[in-house]
């Protein structure tokens, strides 16, 4: 719609622009939930009595930073392993840590593992099949 045909052009120069004598369009209207004075002279009242009035602030961290690692240590592998192979990914573990000792030569499948875990498994005669190594 052209600017010259809009309703507001007819009301230029009038006091209330068609919104009546009392209210004068001071409800929320097109400003959302912002009431009169809340960002000006009533600021202290809002901050003290309604601390969450202005909504959320700050930034959202990437979800990759909130990833939960389900870890397992080497000393638990002797209990879990039935044969010479163990798939920790199927068991729900995402990382192998190097705490404890391993006595059997095992082939271990896991997504990530620490350097000390890899070293101890190799010393026992086994190997780790995984995508990446993360240091401790």
Short mmCIF file of C-alpha atoms in Angstrom, two decimals:
data_model
loop_
_atom_site.label_atom_id
_atom_site.label_comp_id
_atom_site.label_asym_id
_atom_site.label_seq_id
_atom_site.Cartn_x
_atom_site.Cartn_y
_atom_site.Cartn_z
CA UNK A 1 0.00 0.00 0.00
CA UNK A 2 1.40 3.43 -0.89
CA UNK A 3 2.46 5.60 2.01
CA UNK A 4 0.09 8.44 1.07
CA UNK A 5 -2.96 6.13 1.33
CA UNK A 6 -2.26 4.83 4.79
CA UNK A 7 -4.61 5.65 7.64
CA UNK A 8 -1.90 7.33 9.70
CA UNK A 9 -1.51 10.08 7.07
CA UNK A 10 -5.08 11.25 7.77
CA UNK A 11 -4.39 11.52 11.50
CA UNK A 12 -1.21 13.61 11.32
CA UNK A 13 -1.65 16.71 13.48
CA UNK A 14 -4.30 15.18 15.73
CA UNK A 15 -3.49 14.62 19.35
CA UNK A 16 -4.50 11.00 19.85
CA UNK A 17 -4.34 9.72 16.25
CA UNK A 18 -7.67 7.93 16.60
CA UNK A 19 -6.91 6.02 19.79
CA UNK A 20 -9.29 7.88 22.10
CA UNK A 21 -9.01 10.37 24.91
CA UNK A 22 -7.74 8.17 27.75
CA UNK A 23 -5.72 5.21 26.57
CA UNK A 24 -3.79 6.98 23.84
CA UNK A 25 -2.46 3.69 22.51
CA UNK A 26 -0.30 3.06 25.56
CA UNK A 27 -0.98 -0.65 25.87
CA UNK A 28 1.53 -3.14 24.51
CA UNK A 29 0.33 -2.89 20.91
CA UNK A 30 2.98 -3.31 18.26
CA UNK A 31 5.84 -2.96 20.73
CA UNK A 32 5.19 -6.42 22.08
CA UNK A 33 5.08 -6.59 25.86
CA UNK A 34 6.85 -3.28 26.53
CA UNK A 35 4.79 -0.97 28.77
CA UNK A 36 5.23 2.79 29.05
CA UNK A 37 8.30 3.93 30.98
CA UNK A 38 9.74 0.46 31.54
CA UNK A 39 12.86 1.37 29.56
CA UNK A 40 13.04 4.94 30.93
CA UNK A 41 11.85 6.37 34.23
CA UNK A 42 10.43 3.13 35.69
CA UNK A 43 13.69 1.25 35.15
CA UNK A 44 14.54 0.86 38.86
CA UNK A 45 11.08 -0.46 39.67
CA UNK A 46 11.34 -3.09 36.96
CA UNK A 47 14.82 -4.20 37.96
CA UNK A 48 13.96 -4.55 41.66
CA UNK A 49 10.47 -6.02 41.46
CA UNK A 50 10.65 -8.00 38.21
CA UNK A 51 14.25 -9.09 37.64
CA UNK A 52 13.39 -11.35 34.67
CA UNK A 53 11.26 -8.76 32.85
CA UNK A 54 13.70 -8.23 30.01
CA UNK A 55 14.17 -11.92 29.18
CA UNK A 56 17.25 -13.98 28.51
CA UNK A 57 20.73 -12.59 28.01
CA UNK A 58 24.13 -13.92 27.10
CA UNK A 59 25.09 -16.44 24.49
CA UNK A 60 24.44 -20.11 23.92
CA UNK A 61 27.43 -22.39 23.91
CA UNK A 62 27.74 -24.82 21.00
CA UNK A 63 26.31 -28.24 21.75
CA UNK A 64 29.67 -29.82 21.00
CA UNK A 65 30.98 -28.28 24.23
CA UNK A 66 28.23 -29.98 26.22
CA UNK A 67 28.94 -33.45 24.88
CA UNK A 68 28.96 -36.10 27.58
CA UNK A 69 31.74 -38.64 27.33
CA UNK A 70 30.98 -42.05 28.77
CA UNK A 71 34.38 -43.30 29.85
CA UNK A 72 35.76 -46.63 30.99
CA UNK A 73 39.14 -47.49 32.50
CA UNK A 74 41.43 -50.36 31.56
CA UNK A 75 41.01 -52.25 34.84
CA UNK A 76 37.31 -52.85 33.99
CA UNK A 77 38.09 -54.49 30.64
CA UNK A 78 39.25 -57.77 32.17
CA UNK A 79 35.80 -58.15 33.73
CA UNK A 80 33.89 -57.23 30.55
CA UNK A 81 35.84 -59.19 27.95
CA UNK A 82 34.67 -62.74 27.19
CA UNK A 83 36.96 -63.37 24.23
CA UNK A 84 39.91 -61.66 22.58
CA UNK A 85 37.75 -58.84 21.18
CA UNK A 86 35.59 -56.25 22.87
CA UNK A 87 33.47 -53.57 21.23
CA UNK A 88 33.06 -50.71 23.68
CA UNK A 89 30.99 -48.67 21.21
CA UNK A 90 28.22 -51.28 21.26
CA UNK A 91 28.35 -51.25 25.06
CA UNK A 92 27.77 -47.49 25.04
CA UNK A 93 31.25 -46.22 25.93
CA UNK A 94 32.85 -43.38 23.99
CA UNK A 95 36.35 -43.15 25.52
CA UNK A 96 38.92 -45.55 26.96
CA UNK A 97 41.12 -44.22 29.78
CA UNK A 98 44.40 -45.69 30.98
CA UNK A 99 43.83 -46.15 34.71
CA UNK A 100 44.71 -49.63 35.97
CA UNK A 101 46.37 -52.63 34.34
CA UNK A 102 45.34 -54.98 31.57
CA UNK A 103 46.47 -58.60 31.58
CA UNK A 104 44.92 -60.08 28.42
CA UNK A 105 45.88 -59.22 24.82
CA UNK A 106 42.63 -57.66 23.61
CA UNK A 107 41.44 -56.06 20.38
CA UNK A 108 39.36 -53.10 21.53
CA UNK A 109 36.95 -51.06 19.40
CA UNK A 110 36.23 -47.60 20.82
CA UNK A 111 35.71 -44.11 19.40
CA UNK A 112 38.46 -42.28 21.36
CA UNK A 113 41.20 -43.32 23.75
CA UNK A 114 43.99 -41.79 25.77
CA UNK A 115 47.71 -42.17 25.04
CA UNK A 116 48.34 -44.08 28.24
CA UNK A 117 45.53 -46.53 27.44
CA UNK A 118 46.97 -47.17 23.98
CA UNK A 119 50.43 -47.72 25.43
CA UNK A 120 49.24 -50.19 28.09
CA UNK A 121 47.16 -52.18 25.59
CA UNK A 122 50.15 -52.48 23.23
CA UNK A 123 52.40 -53.59 26.09
CA UNK A 124 49.89 -56.36 26.90
CA UNK A 125 49.99 -57.51 23.26
CA UNK A 126 46.64 -56.08 22.11
CA UNK A 127 45.55 -53.24 19.88
CA UNK A 128 42.92 -50.49 19.79
CA UNK A 129 40.75 -49.86 16.75
CA UNK A 130 39.45 -46.31 17.02
CA UNK A 131 39.08 -43.09 15.11
CA UNK A 132 41.29 -40.72 17.11
CA UNK A 133 43.63 -40.45 20.06
CA UNK A 134 43.05 -37.87 22.78
CA UNK A 135 45.83 -37.13 25.24
CA UNK A 136 45.21 -37.07 28.95
#
